[in-house]
Amino acid sequence: MARSNYRGGTTRRAPKDVGRRLKKKPCALCRDSIAHVDYKDISLLRKYMSDRGKIRSRRVTGNCAQHQRGIAVAIKTARELILLPYTQRTVTERPGGRGGRGGPREGRGPGGGDRGGPRGERSERAAEATLADSDESAASPGPGVSDVEVLDTQPEPAPAEPEEA
């Protein structure tokens, strides 16, 4: 037997969109009587792109369907011709994170973890071995040395030839 959805309250609900705008925002391109969206008009196209380079939706911009389609095609064409970037380059500064590149965190032991014992000792030995290896490799450049490193080293002076009298 099927259960009833009746939970015992009132059956009338308040409308969800009480505070919403009832009148649709007019299309800015129709208002300015722009018939064709030009892919070379970068300033116009950037208005319809987010700060990350994504094309803004029609719901956000308030464009009509025809102009939204024209803007999307113009942005895609401008991207192919390298007038607009596909994405904006964003630089994020992240504190520490999982990488463990920032060194030991506060309140932790020498191994970086919160557990003591043999793991911490082993990591200290591994760190000492790594330091010893790096000292040896710094003394003599081995295979895989880039041209920049070779150019940065000082050339050895040529041996002086004895003067003939």
Tab-separated table of C-alpha atoms in Angstrom:
chain	number	residue	atom	x	y	z
A	1	MET	CA	0.000	0.000	0.000
A	2	ALA	CA	1.380	3.424	-0.945
A	3	ARG	CA	2.211	5.964	1.739
A	4	SER	CA	0.609	9.333	1.790
A	5	ASN	CA	2.778	12.448	1.467
A	6	TYR	CA	0.602	14.300	3.938
A	7	ARG	CA	2.755	15.261	6.948
A	8	GLY	CA	0.125	16.988	9.008
A	9	GLY	CA	0.780	20.701	8.385
A	10	THR	CA	-0.848	23.327	6.266
A	11	THR	CA	-0.967	22.597	2.569
A	12	ARG	CA	-0.318	26.183	1.446
A	13	ARG	CA	3.240	27.437	1.112
A	14	ALA	CA	4.681	30.880	0.722
A	15	PRO	CA	5.981	31.590	-2.796
A	16	LYS	CA	9.771	31.202	-3.054
A	17	ASP	CA	10.374	34.125	-5.373
A	18	VAL	CA	8.809	36.932	-3.336
A	19	GLY	CA	11.886	39.174	-3.488
A	20	ARG	CA	12.794	38.455	-7.109
A	21	ARG	CA	12.631	40.943	-9.924
A	22	LEU	CA	9.515	40.390	-11.975
A	23	LYS	CA	10.582	42.442	-14.979
A	24	LYS	CA	13.338	40.966	-17.151
A	25	LYS	CA	16.442	43.073	-17.699
A	26	PRO	CA	16.497	44.367	-21.293
A	27	CYS	CA	19.261	43.210	-23.633
A	28	ALA	CA	22.010	45.839	-23.639
A	29	LEU	CA	22.861	45.151	-27.280
A	30	CYS	CA	19.234	45.488	-28.391
A	31	ARG	CA	18.947	48.714	-26.386
A	32	ASP	CA	22.056	50.131	-28.117
A	33	SER	CA	20.726	48.793	-31.464
A	34	ILE	CA	23.832	46.699	-32.198
A	35	ALA	CA	22.924	44.329	-35.000
A	36	HIS	CA	26.183	42.355	-35.294
A	37	VAL	CA	28.721	41.550	-32.561
A	38	ASP	CA	32.240	42.005	-33.929
A	39	TYR	CA	34.976	39.664	-32.710
A	40	LYS	CA	37.495	42.531	-32.964
A	41	ASP	CA	35.622	44.640	-30.388
A	42	ILE	CA	37.603	43.335	-27.414
A	43	SER	CA	36.290	45.868	-24.881
A	44	LEU	CA	32.693	44.797	-25.580
A	45	LEU	CA	33.559	41.101	-25.424
A	46	ARG	CA	35.422	41.455	-22.108
A	47	LYS	CA	32.215	42.763	-20.488
A	48	TYR	CA	30.633	39.391	-21.173
A	49	MET	CA	33.548	37.349	-19.795
A	50	SER	CA	34.284	36.546	-16.174
A	51	ASP	CA	37.589	37.445	-14.524
A	52	ARG	CA	38.715	33.852	-15.200
A	53	GLY	CA	37.908	34.035	-18.909
A	54	LYS	CA	34.597	32.171	-18.918
A	55	ILE	CA	31.670	33.386	-21.014
A	56	ARG	CA	28.969	34.785	-18.733
A	57	SER	CA	25.560	33.153	-19.005
A	58	ARG	CA	22.526	34.762	-20.544
A	59	ARG	CA	20.794	34.786	-17.182
A	60	VAL	CA	23.623	36.902	-15.719
A	61	THR	CA	24.104	39.318	-18.633
A	62	GLY	CA	20.425	39.726	-19.522
A	63	ASN	CA	21.070	39.322	-23.255
A	64	CYS	CA	18.521	38.014	-25.689
A	65	ALA	CA	19.173	34.609	-27.228
A	66	GLN	CA	20.388	35.965	-30.571
A	67	HIS	CA	22.888	38.396	-29.063
A	68	GLN	CA	24.112	35.847	-26.513
A	69	ARG	CA	24.823	33.405	-29.334
A	70	GLY	CA	26.621	36.146	-31.299
A	71	ILE	CA	28.719	37.095	-28.275
A	72	ALA	CA	29.680	33.465	-27.652
A	73	VAL	CA	30.737	32.959	-31.275
A	74	ALA	CA	32.670	36.262	-31.286
A	75	ILE	CA	34.508	35.372	-28.051
A	76	LYS	CA	35.415	31.934	-29.404
A	77	THR	CA	36.659	33.455	-32.667
A	78	ALA	CA	38.702	36.069	-30.783
A	79	ARG	CA	40.222	33.311	-28.652
A	80	GLU	CA	41.292	31.359	-31.729
A	81	LEU	CA	42.905	34.483	-33.202
A	82	ILE	CA	44.691	35.153	-29.870
A	83	LEU	CA	42.829	38.413	-29.284
A	84	LEU	CA	41.380	37.037	-26.038
A	85	PRO	CA	42.839	34.461	-23.651
A	86	TYR	CA	41.142	31.114	-23.082
A	87	THR	CA	41.800	31.473	-19.340
A	88	GLN	CA	43.293	34.144	-17.152
A	89	ARG	CA	46.532	33.248	-15.413
A	90	THR	CA	45.832	33.180	-11.694
A	91	VAL	CA	48.490	32.981	-9.028
A	92	THR	CA	47.357	31.538	-5.731
A	93	GLU	CA	49.426	31.672	-2.605
A	94	ARG	CA	48.708	28.614	-0.535
A	95	PRO	CA	50.029	28.205	2.966
A	96	GLY	CA	51.971	24.967	3.438
A	97	GLY	CA	49.519	22.406	2.207
A	98	ARG	CA	50.250	18.723	1.787
A	99	GLY	CA	53.495	19.097	-0.116
A	100	GLY	CA	55.633	19.490	2.974
A	101	ARG	CA	57.956	21.856	1.133
A	102	GLY	CA	57.653	24.575	3.736
A	103	GLY	CA	59.544	22.736	6.455
A	104	PRO	CA	58.260	21.424	9.766
A	105	ARG	CA	55.029	22.922	10.996
A	106	GLU	CA	54.644	24.538	14.382
A	107	GLY	CA	54.012	22.279	17.340
A	108	ARG	CA	55.382	19.168	15.688
A	109	GLY	CA	58.499	17.132	16.110
A	110	PRO	CA	61.601	17.144	13.932
A	111	GLY	CA	60.128	14.703	11.440
A	112	GLY	CA	57.192	16.988	10.661
A	113	GLY	CA	54.679	14.469	12.040
A	114	ASP	CA	53.065	14.454	15.446
A	115	ARG	CA	54.273	10.931	16.275
A	116	GLY	CA	57.687	10.404	17.788
A	117	GLY	CA	59.808	7.311	17.549
A	118	PRO	CA	61.843	5.595	14.895
A	119	ARG	CA	60.227	7.396	11.971
A	120	GLY	CA	61.563	10.740	13.128
A	121	GLU	CA	65.048	9.294	13.579
A	122	ARG	CA	64.999	7.681	10.163
A	123	SER	CA	63.938	10.929	8.493
A	124	GLU	CA	66.794	12.777	10.238
A	125	ARG	CA	69.280	10.232	8.882
A	126	ALA	CA	67.767	10.532	5.441
A	127	ALA	CA	68.055	14.326	5.639
A	128	GLU	CA	71.748	14.061	6.586
A	129	ALA	CA	72.382	11.677	3.682
A	130	THR	CA	70.616	14.060	1.323
A	131	LEU	CA	72.741	16.955	2.544
A	132	ALA	CA	75.903	14.910	2.006
A	133	ASP	CA	74.802	14.022	-1.515
A	134	SER	CA	74.046	17.642	-2.339
A	135	ASP	CA	77.485	18.731	-1.090
A	136	GLU	CA	79.177	16.200	-3.387
A	137	SER	CA	77.072	17.211	-6.381
A	138	ALA	CA	77.804	20.889	-5.776
A	139	ALA	CA	81.552	20.218	-5.884
A	140	SER	CA	81.485	18.571	-9.320
A	141	PRO	CA	78.685	19.156	-11.791
A	142	GLY	CA	77.496	15.828	-13.104
A	143	PRO	CA	75.305	14.815	-16.001
A	144	GLY	CA	72.160	16.829	-16.525
A	145	VAL	CA	73.776	20.189	-15.778
A	146	SER	CA	72.051	22.878	-17.764
A	147	ASP	CA	73.823	25.452	-19.893
A	148	VAL	CA	72.941	28.211	-17.448
A	149	GLU	CA	74.820	26.541	-14.627
A	150	VAL	CA	77.875	25.963	-16.819
A	151	LEU	CA	77.898	29.583	-17.960
A	152	ASP	CA	77.668	30.817	-14.379
A	153	THR	CA	80.887	29.063	-13.307
A	154	GLN	CA	84.135	30.966	-13.533
A	155	PRO	CA	86.512	29.718	-16.261
A	156	GLU	CA	89.864	28.487	-15.049
A	157	PRO	CA	92.795	30.716	-16.041
A	158	ALA	CA	94.949	29.337	-18.816
A	159	PRO	CA	98.418	28.191	-17.713
A	160	ALA	CA	101.056	30.787	-18.419
A	161	GLU	CA	103.517	29.783	-21.103
A	162	PRO	CA	107.194	30.270	-20.265
A	163	GLU	CA	108.748	33.203	-22.066
A	164	GLU	CA	111.513	32.399	-24.497
A	165	ALA	CA	114.626	34.525	-24.181
